[in-house]
Structures are given as C-alpha cells and as structure tokens.
Coordinates of C-alpha atoms in Angstrom, one line a residue:
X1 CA 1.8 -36.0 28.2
X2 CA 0.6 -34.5 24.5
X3 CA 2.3 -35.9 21.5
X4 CA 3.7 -33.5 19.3
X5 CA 0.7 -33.4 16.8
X6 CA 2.4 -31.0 13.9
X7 CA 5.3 -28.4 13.1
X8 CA 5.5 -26.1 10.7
X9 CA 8.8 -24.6 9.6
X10 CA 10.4 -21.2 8.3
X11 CA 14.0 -20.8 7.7
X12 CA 16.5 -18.5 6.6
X13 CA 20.1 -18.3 6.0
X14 CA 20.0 -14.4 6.3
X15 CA 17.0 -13.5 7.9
X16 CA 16.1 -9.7 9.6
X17 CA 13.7 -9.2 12.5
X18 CA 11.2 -8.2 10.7
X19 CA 11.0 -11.1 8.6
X20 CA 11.2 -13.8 11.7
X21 CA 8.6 -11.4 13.1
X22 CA 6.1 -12.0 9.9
X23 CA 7.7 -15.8 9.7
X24 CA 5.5 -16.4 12.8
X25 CA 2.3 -14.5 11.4
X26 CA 2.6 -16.7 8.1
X27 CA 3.1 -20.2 10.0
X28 CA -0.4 -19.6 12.1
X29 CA -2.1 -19.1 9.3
X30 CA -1.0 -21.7 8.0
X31 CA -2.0 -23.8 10.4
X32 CA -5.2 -22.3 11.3
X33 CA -8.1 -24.2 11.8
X34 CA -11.1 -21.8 11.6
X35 CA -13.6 -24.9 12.9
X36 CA -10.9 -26.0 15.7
X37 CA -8.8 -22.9 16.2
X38 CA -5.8 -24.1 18.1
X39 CA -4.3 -22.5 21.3
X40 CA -1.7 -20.7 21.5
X41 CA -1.6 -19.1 24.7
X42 CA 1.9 -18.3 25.7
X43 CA 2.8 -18.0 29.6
X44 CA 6.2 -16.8 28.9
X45 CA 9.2 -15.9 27.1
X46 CA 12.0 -18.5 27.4
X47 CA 15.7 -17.3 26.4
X48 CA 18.2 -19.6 26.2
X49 CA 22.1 -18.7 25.7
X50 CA 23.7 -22.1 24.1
X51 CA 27.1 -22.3 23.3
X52 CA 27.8 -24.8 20.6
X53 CA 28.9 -28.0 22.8
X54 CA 25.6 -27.3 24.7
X55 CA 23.2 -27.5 21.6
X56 CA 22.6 -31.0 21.6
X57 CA 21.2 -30.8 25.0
X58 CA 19.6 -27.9 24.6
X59 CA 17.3 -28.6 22.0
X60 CA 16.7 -32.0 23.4
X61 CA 15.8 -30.5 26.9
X62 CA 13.4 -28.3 25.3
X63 CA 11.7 -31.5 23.1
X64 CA 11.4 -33.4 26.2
X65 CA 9.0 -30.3 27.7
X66 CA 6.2 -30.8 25.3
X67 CA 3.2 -28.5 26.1
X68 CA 4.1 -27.9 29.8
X69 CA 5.1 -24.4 29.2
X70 CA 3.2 -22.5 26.5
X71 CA 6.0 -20.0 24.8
X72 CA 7.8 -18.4 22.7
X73 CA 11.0 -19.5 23.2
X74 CA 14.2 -18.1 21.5
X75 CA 17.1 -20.0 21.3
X76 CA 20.6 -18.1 20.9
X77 CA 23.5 -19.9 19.5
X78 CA 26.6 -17.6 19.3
X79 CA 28.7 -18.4 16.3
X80 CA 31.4 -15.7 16.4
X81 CA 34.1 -17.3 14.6
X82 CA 31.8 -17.5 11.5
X83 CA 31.1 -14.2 9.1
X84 CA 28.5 -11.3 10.1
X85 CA 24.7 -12.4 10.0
X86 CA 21.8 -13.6 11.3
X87 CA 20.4 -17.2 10.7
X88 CA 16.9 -18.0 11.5
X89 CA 14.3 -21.0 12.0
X90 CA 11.2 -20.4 13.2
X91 CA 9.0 -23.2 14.4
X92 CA 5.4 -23.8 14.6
X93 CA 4.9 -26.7 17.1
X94 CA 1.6 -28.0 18.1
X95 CA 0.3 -30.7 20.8
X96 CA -2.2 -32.9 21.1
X97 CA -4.7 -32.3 23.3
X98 CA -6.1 -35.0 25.2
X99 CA -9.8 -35.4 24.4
X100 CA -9.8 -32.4 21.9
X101 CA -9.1 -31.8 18.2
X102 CA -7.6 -29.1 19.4
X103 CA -3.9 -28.2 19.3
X104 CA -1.6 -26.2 22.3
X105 CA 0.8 -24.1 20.2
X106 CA 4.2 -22.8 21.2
X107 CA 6.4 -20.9 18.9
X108 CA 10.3 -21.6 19.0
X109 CA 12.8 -19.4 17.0
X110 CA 16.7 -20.6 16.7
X111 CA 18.6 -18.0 16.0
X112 CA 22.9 -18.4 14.6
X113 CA 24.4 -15.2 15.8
X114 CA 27.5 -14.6 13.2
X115 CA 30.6 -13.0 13.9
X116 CA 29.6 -9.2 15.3
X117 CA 25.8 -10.2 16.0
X118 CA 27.0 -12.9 18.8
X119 CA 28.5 -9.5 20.3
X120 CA 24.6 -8.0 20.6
X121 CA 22.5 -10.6 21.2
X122 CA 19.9 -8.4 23.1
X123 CA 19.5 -6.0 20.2
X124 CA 18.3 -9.2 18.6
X125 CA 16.3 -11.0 21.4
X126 CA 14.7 -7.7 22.7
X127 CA 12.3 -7.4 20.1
X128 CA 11.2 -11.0 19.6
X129 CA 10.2 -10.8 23.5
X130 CA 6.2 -11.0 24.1
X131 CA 5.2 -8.0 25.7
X132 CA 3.8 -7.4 29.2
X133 CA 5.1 -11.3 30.4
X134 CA 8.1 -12.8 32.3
X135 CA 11.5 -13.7 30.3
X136 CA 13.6 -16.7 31.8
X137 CA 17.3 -16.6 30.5
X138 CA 18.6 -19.8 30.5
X139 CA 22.4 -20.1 30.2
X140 CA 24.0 -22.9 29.3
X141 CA 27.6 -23.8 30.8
X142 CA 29.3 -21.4 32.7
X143 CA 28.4 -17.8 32.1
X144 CA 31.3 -15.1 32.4
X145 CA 29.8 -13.2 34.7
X146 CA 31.7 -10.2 33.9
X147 CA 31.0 -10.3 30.4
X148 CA 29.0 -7.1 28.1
X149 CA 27.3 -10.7 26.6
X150 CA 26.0 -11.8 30.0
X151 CA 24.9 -8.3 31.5
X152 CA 23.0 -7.4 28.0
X153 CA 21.0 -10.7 28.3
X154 CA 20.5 -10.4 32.3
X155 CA 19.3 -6.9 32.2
X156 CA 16.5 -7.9 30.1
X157 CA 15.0 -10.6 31.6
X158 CA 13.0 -11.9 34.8
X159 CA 14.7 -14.9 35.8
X160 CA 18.0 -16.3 35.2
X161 CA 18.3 -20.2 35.2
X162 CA 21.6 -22.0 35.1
X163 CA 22.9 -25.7 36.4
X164 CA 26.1 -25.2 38.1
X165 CA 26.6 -29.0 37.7
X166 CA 27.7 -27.5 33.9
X167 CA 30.5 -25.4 35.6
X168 CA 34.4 -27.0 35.9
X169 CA 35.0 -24.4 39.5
X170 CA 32.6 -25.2 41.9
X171 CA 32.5 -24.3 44.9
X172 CA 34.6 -21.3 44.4
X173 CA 32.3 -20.1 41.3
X174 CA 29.8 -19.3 43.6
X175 CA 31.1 -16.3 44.9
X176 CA 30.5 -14.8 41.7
X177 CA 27.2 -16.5 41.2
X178 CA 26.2 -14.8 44.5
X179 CA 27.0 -11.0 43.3
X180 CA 23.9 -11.5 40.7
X181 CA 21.3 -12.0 42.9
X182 CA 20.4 -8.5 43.9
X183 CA 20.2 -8.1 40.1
X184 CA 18.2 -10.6 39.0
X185 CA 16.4 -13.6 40.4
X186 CA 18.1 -16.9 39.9
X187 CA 17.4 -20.4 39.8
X188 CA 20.0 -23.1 39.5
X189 CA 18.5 -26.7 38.2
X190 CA 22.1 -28.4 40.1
X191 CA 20.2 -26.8 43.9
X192 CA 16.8 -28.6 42.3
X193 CA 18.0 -32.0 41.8
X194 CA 19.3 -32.0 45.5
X195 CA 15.9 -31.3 46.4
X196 CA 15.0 -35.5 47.4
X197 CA 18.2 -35.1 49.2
X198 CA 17.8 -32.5 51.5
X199 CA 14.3 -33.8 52.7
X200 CA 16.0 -36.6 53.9
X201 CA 18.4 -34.8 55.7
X202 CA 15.7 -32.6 57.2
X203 CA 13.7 -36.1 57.9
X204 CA 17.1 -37.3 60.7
X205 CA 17.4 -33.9 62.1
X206 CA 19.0 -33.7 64.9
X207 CA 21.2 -37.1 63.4
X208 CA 23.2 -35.0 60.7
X209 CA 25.7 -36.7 58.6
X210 CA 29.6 -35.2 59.1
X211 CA 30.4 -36.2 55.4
X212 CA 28.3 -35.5 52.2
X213 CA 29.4 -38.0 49.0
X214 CA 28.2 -37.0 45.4
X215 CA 28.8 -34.7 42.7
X216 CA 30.4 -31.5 43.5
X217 CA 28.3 -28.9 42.7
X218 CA 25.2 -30.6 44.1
X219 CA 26.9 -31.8 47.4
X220 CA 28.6 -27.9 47.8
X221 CA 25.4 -26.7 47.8
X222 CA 24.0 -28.8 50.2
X223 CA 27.0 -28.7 52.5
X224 CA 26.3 -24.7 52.1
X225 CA 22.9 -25.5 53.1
X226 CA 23.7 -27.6 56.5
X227 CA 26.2 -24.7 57.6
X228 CA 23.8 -21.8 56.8
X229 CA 20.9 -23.7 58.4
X230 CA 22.3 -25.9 61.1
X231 CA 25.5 -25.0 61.5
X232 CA 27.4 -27.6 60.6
X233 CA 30.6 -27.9 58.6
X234 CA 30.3 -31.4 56.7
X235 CA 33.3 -33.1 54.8
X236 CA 32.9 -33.7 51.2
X237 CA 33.7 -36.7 49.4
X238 CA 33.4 -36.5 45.2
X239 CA 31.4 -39.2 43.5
X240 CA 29.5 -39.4 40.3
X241 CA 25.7 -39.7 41.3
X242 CA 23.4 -38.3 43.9
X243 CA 22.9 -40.5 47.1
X244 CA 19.0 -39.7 46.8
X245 CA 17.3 -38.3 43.8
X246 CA 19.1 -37.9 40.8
X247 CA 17.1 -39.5 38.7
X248 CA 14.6 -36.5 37.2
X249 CA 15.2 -35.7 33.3
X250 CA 16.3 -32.1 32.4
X251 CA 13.5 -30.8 31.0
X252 CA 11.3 -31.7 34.0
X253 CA 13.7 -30.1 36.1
X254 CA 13.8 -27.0 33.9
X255 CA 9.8 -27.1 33.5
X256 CA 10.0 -26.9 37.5
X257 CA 12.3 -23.7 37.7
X258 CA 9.9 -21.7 34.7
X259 CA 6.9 -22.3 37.5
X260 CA 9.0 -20.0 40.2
X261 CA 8.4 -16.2 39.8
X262 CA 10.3 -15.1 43.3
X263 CA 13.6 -15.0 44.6
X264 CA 14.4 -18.0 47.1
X265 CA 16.4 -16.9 50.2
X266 CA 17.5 -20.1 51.6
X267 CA 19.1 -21.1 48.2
X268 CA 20.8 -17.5 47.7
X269 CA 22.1 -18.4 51.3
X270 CA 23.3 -21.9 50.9
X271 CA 25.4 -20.8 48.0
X272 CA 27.0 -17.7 49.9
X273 CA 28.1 -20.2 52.1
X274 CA 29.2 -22.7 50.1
X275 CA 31.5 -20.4 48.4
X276 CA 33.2 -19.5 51.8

C-alpha cells in the first residue's frame, strides 16, 4: 500500500462555501509539480454523517484507506449544541506511488456543522459534491430513519453505507432499515464481515447448523439469510466475535462496499427476514 507522501492544510473557524470551494484550488497549486504533475483523479464522492462519539473511528477508518479510493470526501460532524456556523478543514493528501515520483491525490474536507447548520447539512454538502459521479453516504451509528437530517442526506446520494453492528436494536431495527431500500441502494459493512461465514455454511449444505453463536447483528443477518434461502429457522446464541472471519479492518471493509454500484437482492432479503 502507498505511504502518505504529503498533506497540505486549510482551515477555518468560520468558513463559507465559497471559500472551502477556493481552499481546494489554492492547496493544488500549491502542491503542483509542473515536471511530475500529481494525480488527482477522483472516482467518487464519499459522505460521511459522524456523530461525535463516532469521530475517532471515523477519521481513523478513512486514514487506514490510503489511495484505494481516489475522492473527495466530506466529512460531516453535527455540533448542534454549539452556536450557529460553519467550521472547515480542508486537506490536500497525496500517496506515494510505487515506482513513480508521482503522487495519487484525494481531497478531504471536515466540516463542524454549528447549532442551525447541523439542521441542513445537504444545503452544505450539495455543492461540495463532484459533478456527474456516484456519492456514498456513510452513516455512522444508528440513523433515525425518520428524521428531515437523514432524508436530506439520502435523497442526495447513490449509496448509503451503514454497519448495523453500531446499532443497540438489532434485529428489530431492520424493519426500518428495510423501508429504504426502494429509495436508495444500501450496503451494510455488519452483512460484509459475515461474508467468510456464510461460505462456509454454503460449503456443508445440506448439513446446516440449528444454532448460530456470535454478535447479534451479524448472526441476525445470517440467520435471516438461512430462512430466506434454505428455509431454516436457526437459534441464536450472543457472543462477542465471529465464528469465521472477523478479522478484516474497517477501512478494508468500507473500501469493499465503495466498489459496489448495484443493489444486492439476497442481502435486502436476508434482512426482511431477519426482522420478522
């Protein structure tokens, strides 16, 4: 994997789109290289909705992705308790290459949504996306599914990417989970890690187990997944690791869900049923 070669910074404690818009013009010149221009081919826009006990991860998953995914990626943390603005830092940062001087450039923006702004945030995001090229939301924790927040971001994007492992009431949160999907695609990184499991499951067909052990979102959606596909109603027992798998980091898991374009029938199915 490339090593994080350079960053260049812009920040501002009141910042307007216009100005985070010409932060990102100023920091490639910057950094340009007019014998070695650098790449900067972006592939997407990447959303992410990060509540403040998820920030942390967040920008640690997004590190850990290096130069996989060439983006833009804009990075909302809701602040609503704090006074009316908009805080903004943009970020330059550039990969090595291997066997080049060259440099793979993705652009990342963090943006503190103050009081009123957390209220908007697609009047905010719309803007910054990069025309004519997919937009994955990811949403950290559980979203409120009924919430103006929620149906502003959703209604502007491709793709929405969440890990139900985050939420407190699976199984039954599925049933709301399941009302989205004729509105937007959706990916859920909790029905990827389960992914070594369920080939081994396939692998003892017709021997199926009659009791799945592991974490409870992951094993609901594979119990969801033996009733809609084999018709079998397992048992489920709660522990704190996956029997198989398990050990993938989280930004090689999200890397995985920003390569899929298309909505995937047999997960949408497995969590219908797992919600029943």
């Amino acid at each position: 994997m490339a090593s994080v070669a350079h960053i260049e910074e812009w920040t501002d404690e009141c910042a307007s789109i216009a100005e985070i818009e010409n932060a990102f013009v100023d920091l490639r010149y910057r950094h340009a290289d007019d014998d070695e221009p650098d790449l900067r081919t972006s592939v997407l826009t990447h959303l992410a909705w990060v509540p403040g006990e998820w920030q942390q991860a967040a920008t640690e998953t997004l590190a850990g992705m290096g130069e996989r995914h060439p983006s833009r990626t804009l990075l909302l943390f809701p602040q609503p308790d704090e006074g009316d603005g908009l805080a903004a830092r943009v970020l330059l940062e550039c990969h090595e290459l291997a066997g080049l001087e060259r440099h793979l450039c993705s652009e990342v923006v963090e943006l503190r949504l103050r009081g009123a702004r957390a209220d908007a945030p697609a009047s905010i995001a719309a803007p910054l996306l990069l025309p004519d090229l997919p937009v994955f939301l990811r949403w950290r924790g559980r979203p409120d599914f009924g919430s103006p927040v929620f149906g502003q971001l959703v209604d502007m994007v491709d793709r929405l990417v969440v890990d139900s492992a985050e939420w407190p009431d699976v199984p039954s949160a599925y049933a709301e989970l399941a009302e989205q999907f004729d509105r937007v695609a959706v990916s859920d990184i909790a029905w990827r890690r389960t992914l070594p499991w369920r080939r081994v499951l396939a692998g003892a067909w017709p021997e199926l187990p009659d009791r799945l052990t592991g974490p409870p979102a992951e094993t609901a959606l594979v119990a969801g997944w033996l009733e809609d596909r084999a018709g079998l109603h397992v048992e489920l027992e709660r522990a704190d690791t996956l029997p198989v798998g398990g050990d993938r980091k989280p930004s090689d898991l999200l890397s995985d869900e920003l390569d899929a374009f298309v909505r995937d029938p047999v997960y949408e199915a497995a969590t219908a049923a797992a919600s029943r």
